[in-house]
Amino acid sequence: MYRSTLLILIALLLSLSAGAPIDVFAKSVGATRVCGTSPSDWCPSSPGDPCGRHKNTAACEADPKCYGMPYRGESFVACMFDARGFAVNCPTVGCTSKRPAR
């Protein structure tokens, strides 16, 4: 009982810090990490995109002409997106005027 609880706790802690080793590795080999794979990302829009002025999810979602950029990182469960690209169980990682692909 104690061993299984400890293993679950270790797995949870490792999953919460899973982004750090990838970032460190990417920087150490000179690779460019893809924006949108970390929950803390806020990716830039295409140049000239009017929705690029929004710097957080709340501002983006409040603008009816804008759509959320989908999180592309790992998740325990599949992200559930609404029609405008905002997920109820995953982070939004940017704001764009492009409609999300279905």
XYZ file of N, CA and C in Angstrom:
306
model
N 0.829 -1.189 0.000
C 0.000 0.000 0.000
C 0.877 1.258 0.000
N 1.853 1.309 0.896
C 2.746 2.457 0.992
C 3.562 2.607 -0.296
N 4.036 1.505 -0.837
C 4.857 1.538 -2.043
C 4.068 2.074 -3.235
N 2.830 1.647 -3.411
C 2.033 2.121 -4.546
C 1.699 3.601 -4.407
N 1.450 4.062 -3.199
C 1.187 5.484 -2.969
C 2.434 6.308 -3.290
N 3.576 5.821 -2.888
C 4.836 6.503 -3.164
C 5.108 6.554 -4.669
N 4.847 5.473 -5.370
C 5.049 5.449 -6.822
C 4.116 6.422 -7.533
N 2.885 6.520 -7.089
C 1.932 7.471 -7.681
C 2.407 8.896 -7.442
N 2.875 9.179 -6.240
C 3.372 10.515 -5.922
C 4.588 10.863 -6.779
N 5.499 9.941 -6.935
C 6.684 10.178 -7.776
C 6.267 10.416 -9.224
N 5.352 9.622 -9.741
C 4.882 9.797 -11.118
C 4.222 11.152 -11.304
N 3.447 11.582 -10.329
C 2.794 12.890 -10.404
C 3.829 14.013 -10.411
N 4.805 13.931 -9.536
C 5.852 14.957 -9.489
C 6.653 15.002 -10.781
N 6.952 13.857 -11.337
C 7.681 13.815 -12.609
C 6.858 14.400 -13.740
N 5.559 14.156 -13.747
C 4.715 14.691 -14.818
C 4.589 16.200 -14.722
N 4.600 16.749 -13.499
C 4.502 18.195 -13.329
C 5.764 18.912 -13.786
N 6.895 18.238 -13.703
C 8.149 18.876 -14.101
C 8.640 18.366 -15.451
N 7.779 17.715 -16.199
C 8.203 17.106 -17.465
C 8.698 18.123 -18.476
N 8.210 19.367 -18.444
C 8.640 20.369 -19.414
C 10.064 20.833 -19.213
N 10.562 20.835 -17.988
C 11.891 21.373 -17.709
C 13.005 20.604 -18.409
N 13.069 19.264 -18.331
C 14.169 18.583 -19.004
C 14.158 18.800 -20.516
N 12.985 18.894 -21.110
C 12.907 19.112 -22.553
C 13.476 20.479 -22.894
N 13.110 21.513 -22.128
C 13.616 22.858 -22.373
C 15.130 22.916 -22.218
N 15.639 22.305 -21.158
C 17.074 22.313 -20.913
C 17.792 21.580 -22.031
N 17.273 20.433 -22.448
C 17.894 19.675 -23.519
C 17.885 20.471 -24.820
N 16.754 21.079 -25.152
C 16.658 21.838 -26.396
C 17.669 22.972 -26.416
N 17.829 23.665 -25.289
C 18.784 24.767 -25.235
C 20.215 24.258 -25.290
N 20.471 23.098 -24.697
C 21.841 22.597 -24.655
C 22.333 22.132 -26.016
N 21.447 21.688 -26.893
C 21.867 21.236 -28.216
C 21.604 22.286 -29.280
N 21.133 23.459 -28.871
C 20.909 24.540 -29.820
C 19.635 24.397 -30.628
N 18.773 23.464 -30.250
C 17.512 23.273 -30.970
C 16.503 24.330 -30.538
N 15.570 24.627 -31.399
C 14.511 25.562 -31.072
C 13.284 24.778 -30.633
N 12.818 25.068 -29.428
C 11.633 24.388 -28.913
C 10.406 24.979 -29.597
N 9.448 24.152 -29.919
C 8.225 24.586 -30.579
C 7.330 25.281 -29.566
N 6.910 26.502 -29.881
C 6.037 27.246 -28.992
C 4.673 26.546 -28.925
N 4.131 26.467 -27.720
C 2.830 25.839 -27.531
C 2.916 24.460 -26.921
N 4.133 24.003 -26.619
C 4.287 22.683 -26.014
C 4.472 22.757 -24.507
N 4.564 23.962 -23.967
C 4.660 24.151 -22.527
C 3.406 24.895 -22.058
N 2.825 24.504 -20.939
C 1.623 25.185 -20.456
C 1.826 26.670 -20.179
N 3.061 27.086 -19.958
C 3.330 28.499 -19.657
C 3.630 29.339 -20.901
N 3.584 28.746 -22.091
C 3.859 29.486 -23.325
C 2.760 30.497 -23.645
N 3.141 31.593 -24.279
C 2.201 32.499 -24.940
C 2.845 32.799 -26.287
N 2.370 32.109 -27.313
C 2.990 32.160 -28.636
C 2.570 33.411 -29.410
N 3.487 33.974 -30.195
C 3.135 35.145 -31.003
C 2.243 34.754 -32.179
N 1.393 35.678 -32.576
C 0.558 35.486 -33.769
C 1.403 35.798 -34.998
N 0.844 35.558 -36.161
C 1.508 35.927 -37.409
C 1.672 37.442 -37.445
N 2.712 37.937 -38.112
C 2.886 39.387 -38.218
C 1.634 40.046 -38.809
N 1.202 41.140 -38.193
C 0.024 41.866 -38.665
C -1.309 41.324 -38.184
N -1.307 40.216 -37.457
C -2.554 39.639 -36.946
C -3.084 40.535 -35.827
N -4.298 41.092 -35.975
C -4.822 42.001 -34.955
C -5.042 41.329 -33.599
N -5.211 40.032 -33.571
C -5.423 39.339 -32.300
C -4.117 39.147 -31.527
N -3.003 39.412 -32.172
C -1.713 39.299 -31.506
C -1.516 40.312 -30.393
N -2.363 41.330 -30.341
C -2.242 42.345 -29.289
C -2.681 41.807 -27.931
N -3.467 40.733 -27.919
C -3.928 40.145 -26.661
C -2.788 39.333 -26.041
N -2.540 39.571 -24.781
C -1.406 38.945 -24.097
C -1.795 37.888 -23.077
N -3.087 37.533 -23.035
C -3.521 36.470 -22.125
C -4.838 35.873 -22.631
N -5.220 34.766 -22.059
C -6.411 34.033 -22.499
C -7.687 34.847 -22.316
N -7.816 35.520 -21.186
C -9.045 36.280 -20.917
C -9.274 37.365 -21.963
N -8.221 38.098 -22.318
C -8.349 39.160 -23.319
C -8.668 38.581 -24.690
N -8.042 37.476 -25.021
C -8.288 36.833 -26.316
C -9.722 36.330 -26.404
N -10.167 35.665 -25.365
C -11.519 35.087 -25.365
C -12.598 36.168 -25.363
N -12.291 37.333 -24.806
C -13.256 38.433 -24.768
C -13.452 39.079 -26.138
N -12.511 38.886 -27.044
C -12.597 39.454 -28.389
C -13.267 38.424 -29.305
N -14.492 38.664 -29.763
C -15.211 37.662 -30.568
C -14.575 37.366 -31.930
N -13.640 38.188 -32.367
C -12.967 37.947 -33.647
C -11.729 37.075 -33.508
N -11.383 36.710 -32.279
C -10.145 35.976 -32.035
C -10.395 34.532 -31.599
N -9.373 33.719 -31.814
C -9.421 32.293 -31.495
C -8.198 31.929 -30.660
N -8.351 30.922 -29.832
C -7.231 30.459 -29.021
C -6.325 29.530 -29.817
N -5.022 29.647 -29.557
C -4.064 28.701 -30.136
C -4.030 27.478 -29.230
N -4.093 26.283 -29.810
C -4.170 25.075 -28.983
C -2.845 24.693 -28.341
N -2.919 24.196 -27.139
C -1.776 23.615 -26.430
C -1.399 22.327 -27.152
N -0.114 22.161 -27.456
C 0.341 20.978 -28.190
C 1.255 20.093 -27.361
N 1.298 20.366 -26.072
C 2.135 19.561 -25.186
C 1.425 18.297 -24.762
N 2.065 17.574 -23.874
C 1.500 16.323 -23.390
C 0.471 16.581 -22.300
N -0.527 15.719 -22.265
C -1.585 15.831 -21.272
C -2.069 14.431 -20.926
N -2.539 14.266 -19.690
C -3.060 12.957 -19.282
C -4.328 12.605 -20.042
N -5.127 13.606 -20.347
C -6.364 13.392 -21.089
C -6.366 14.304 -22.314
N -7.139 13.944 -23.306
C -7.224 14.758 -24.517
C -7.850 16.112 -24.206
N -7.311 17.153 -24.826
C -7.860 18.496 -24.637
C -9.230 18.577 -25.309
N -10.171 19.225 -24.630
C -11.525 19.389 -25.163
C -11.716 20.854 -25.549
N -11.670 21.140 -26.855
C -11.741 22.500 -27.371
C -13.170 22.897 -27.728
N -13.472 24.188 -27.530
C -14.753 24.696 -27.994
C -14.593 25.169 -29.439
N -15.621 25.757 -30.007
C -15.606 26.156 -31.414
C -14.567 27.231 -31.718
N -14.148 27.984 -30.700
C -13.168 29.050 -30.916
C -11.759 28.656 -30.505
N -11.535 27.391 -30.183
C -10.187 26.918 -29.891
C -9.749 27.047 -28.449
N -10.661 27.349 -27.555
C -10.335 27.426 -26.134
C -10.710 26.102 -25.483
N -9.807 25.567 -24.668
C -10.049 24.273 -24.035
C -10.473 24.462 -22.586
N -11.319 23.563 -22.127
C -11.748 23.607 -20.729
C -10.749 22.898 -19.822
N -9.907 22.052 -20.379
C -8.995 21.268 -19.557
C -7.531 21.384 -19.988
N -7.208 22.313 -20.862
C -5.830 22.548 -21.298
C -5.613 24.049 -21.435
N -4.365 24.495 -21.328
C -4.118 25.935 -21.438
C -4.233 26.443 -22.871
N -4.557 27.713 -23.010
C -4.502 28.401 -24.295
C -3.100 28.990 -24.367
N -2.424 28.854 -25.493
C -1.015 29.267 -25.582
C -0.786 30.421 -26.547
N -1.856 31.067 -26.993
C -1.719 32.209 -27.883
C -3.066 32.645 -28.412
N -3.057 33.733 -29.162
C -4.296 34.292 -29.698
C -4.095 34.620 -31.173
N -5.048 34.228 -32.002
C -4.934 34.431 -33.432
C -6.297 34.733 -34.048
N -6.292 35.308 -35.233
C -7.552 35.563 -35.929
C -7.902 34.400 -36.859
N -7.054 33.377 -36.904
C -7.320 32.207 -37.759
C -8.204 31.226 -37.021
N -9.269 30.813 -37.711
C -10.196 29.814 -37.153
C -9.455 28.485 -36.988
N -9.644 27.809 -35.854
C -8.949 26.520 -35.650
C -9.441 25.456 -36.619
N -8.518 24.591 -37.021
C -8.877 23.487 -37.918
C -9.720 22.472 -37.159
N -10.661 21.896 -37.826
C -11.541 20.905 -37.186
C -11.051 19.524 -37.431
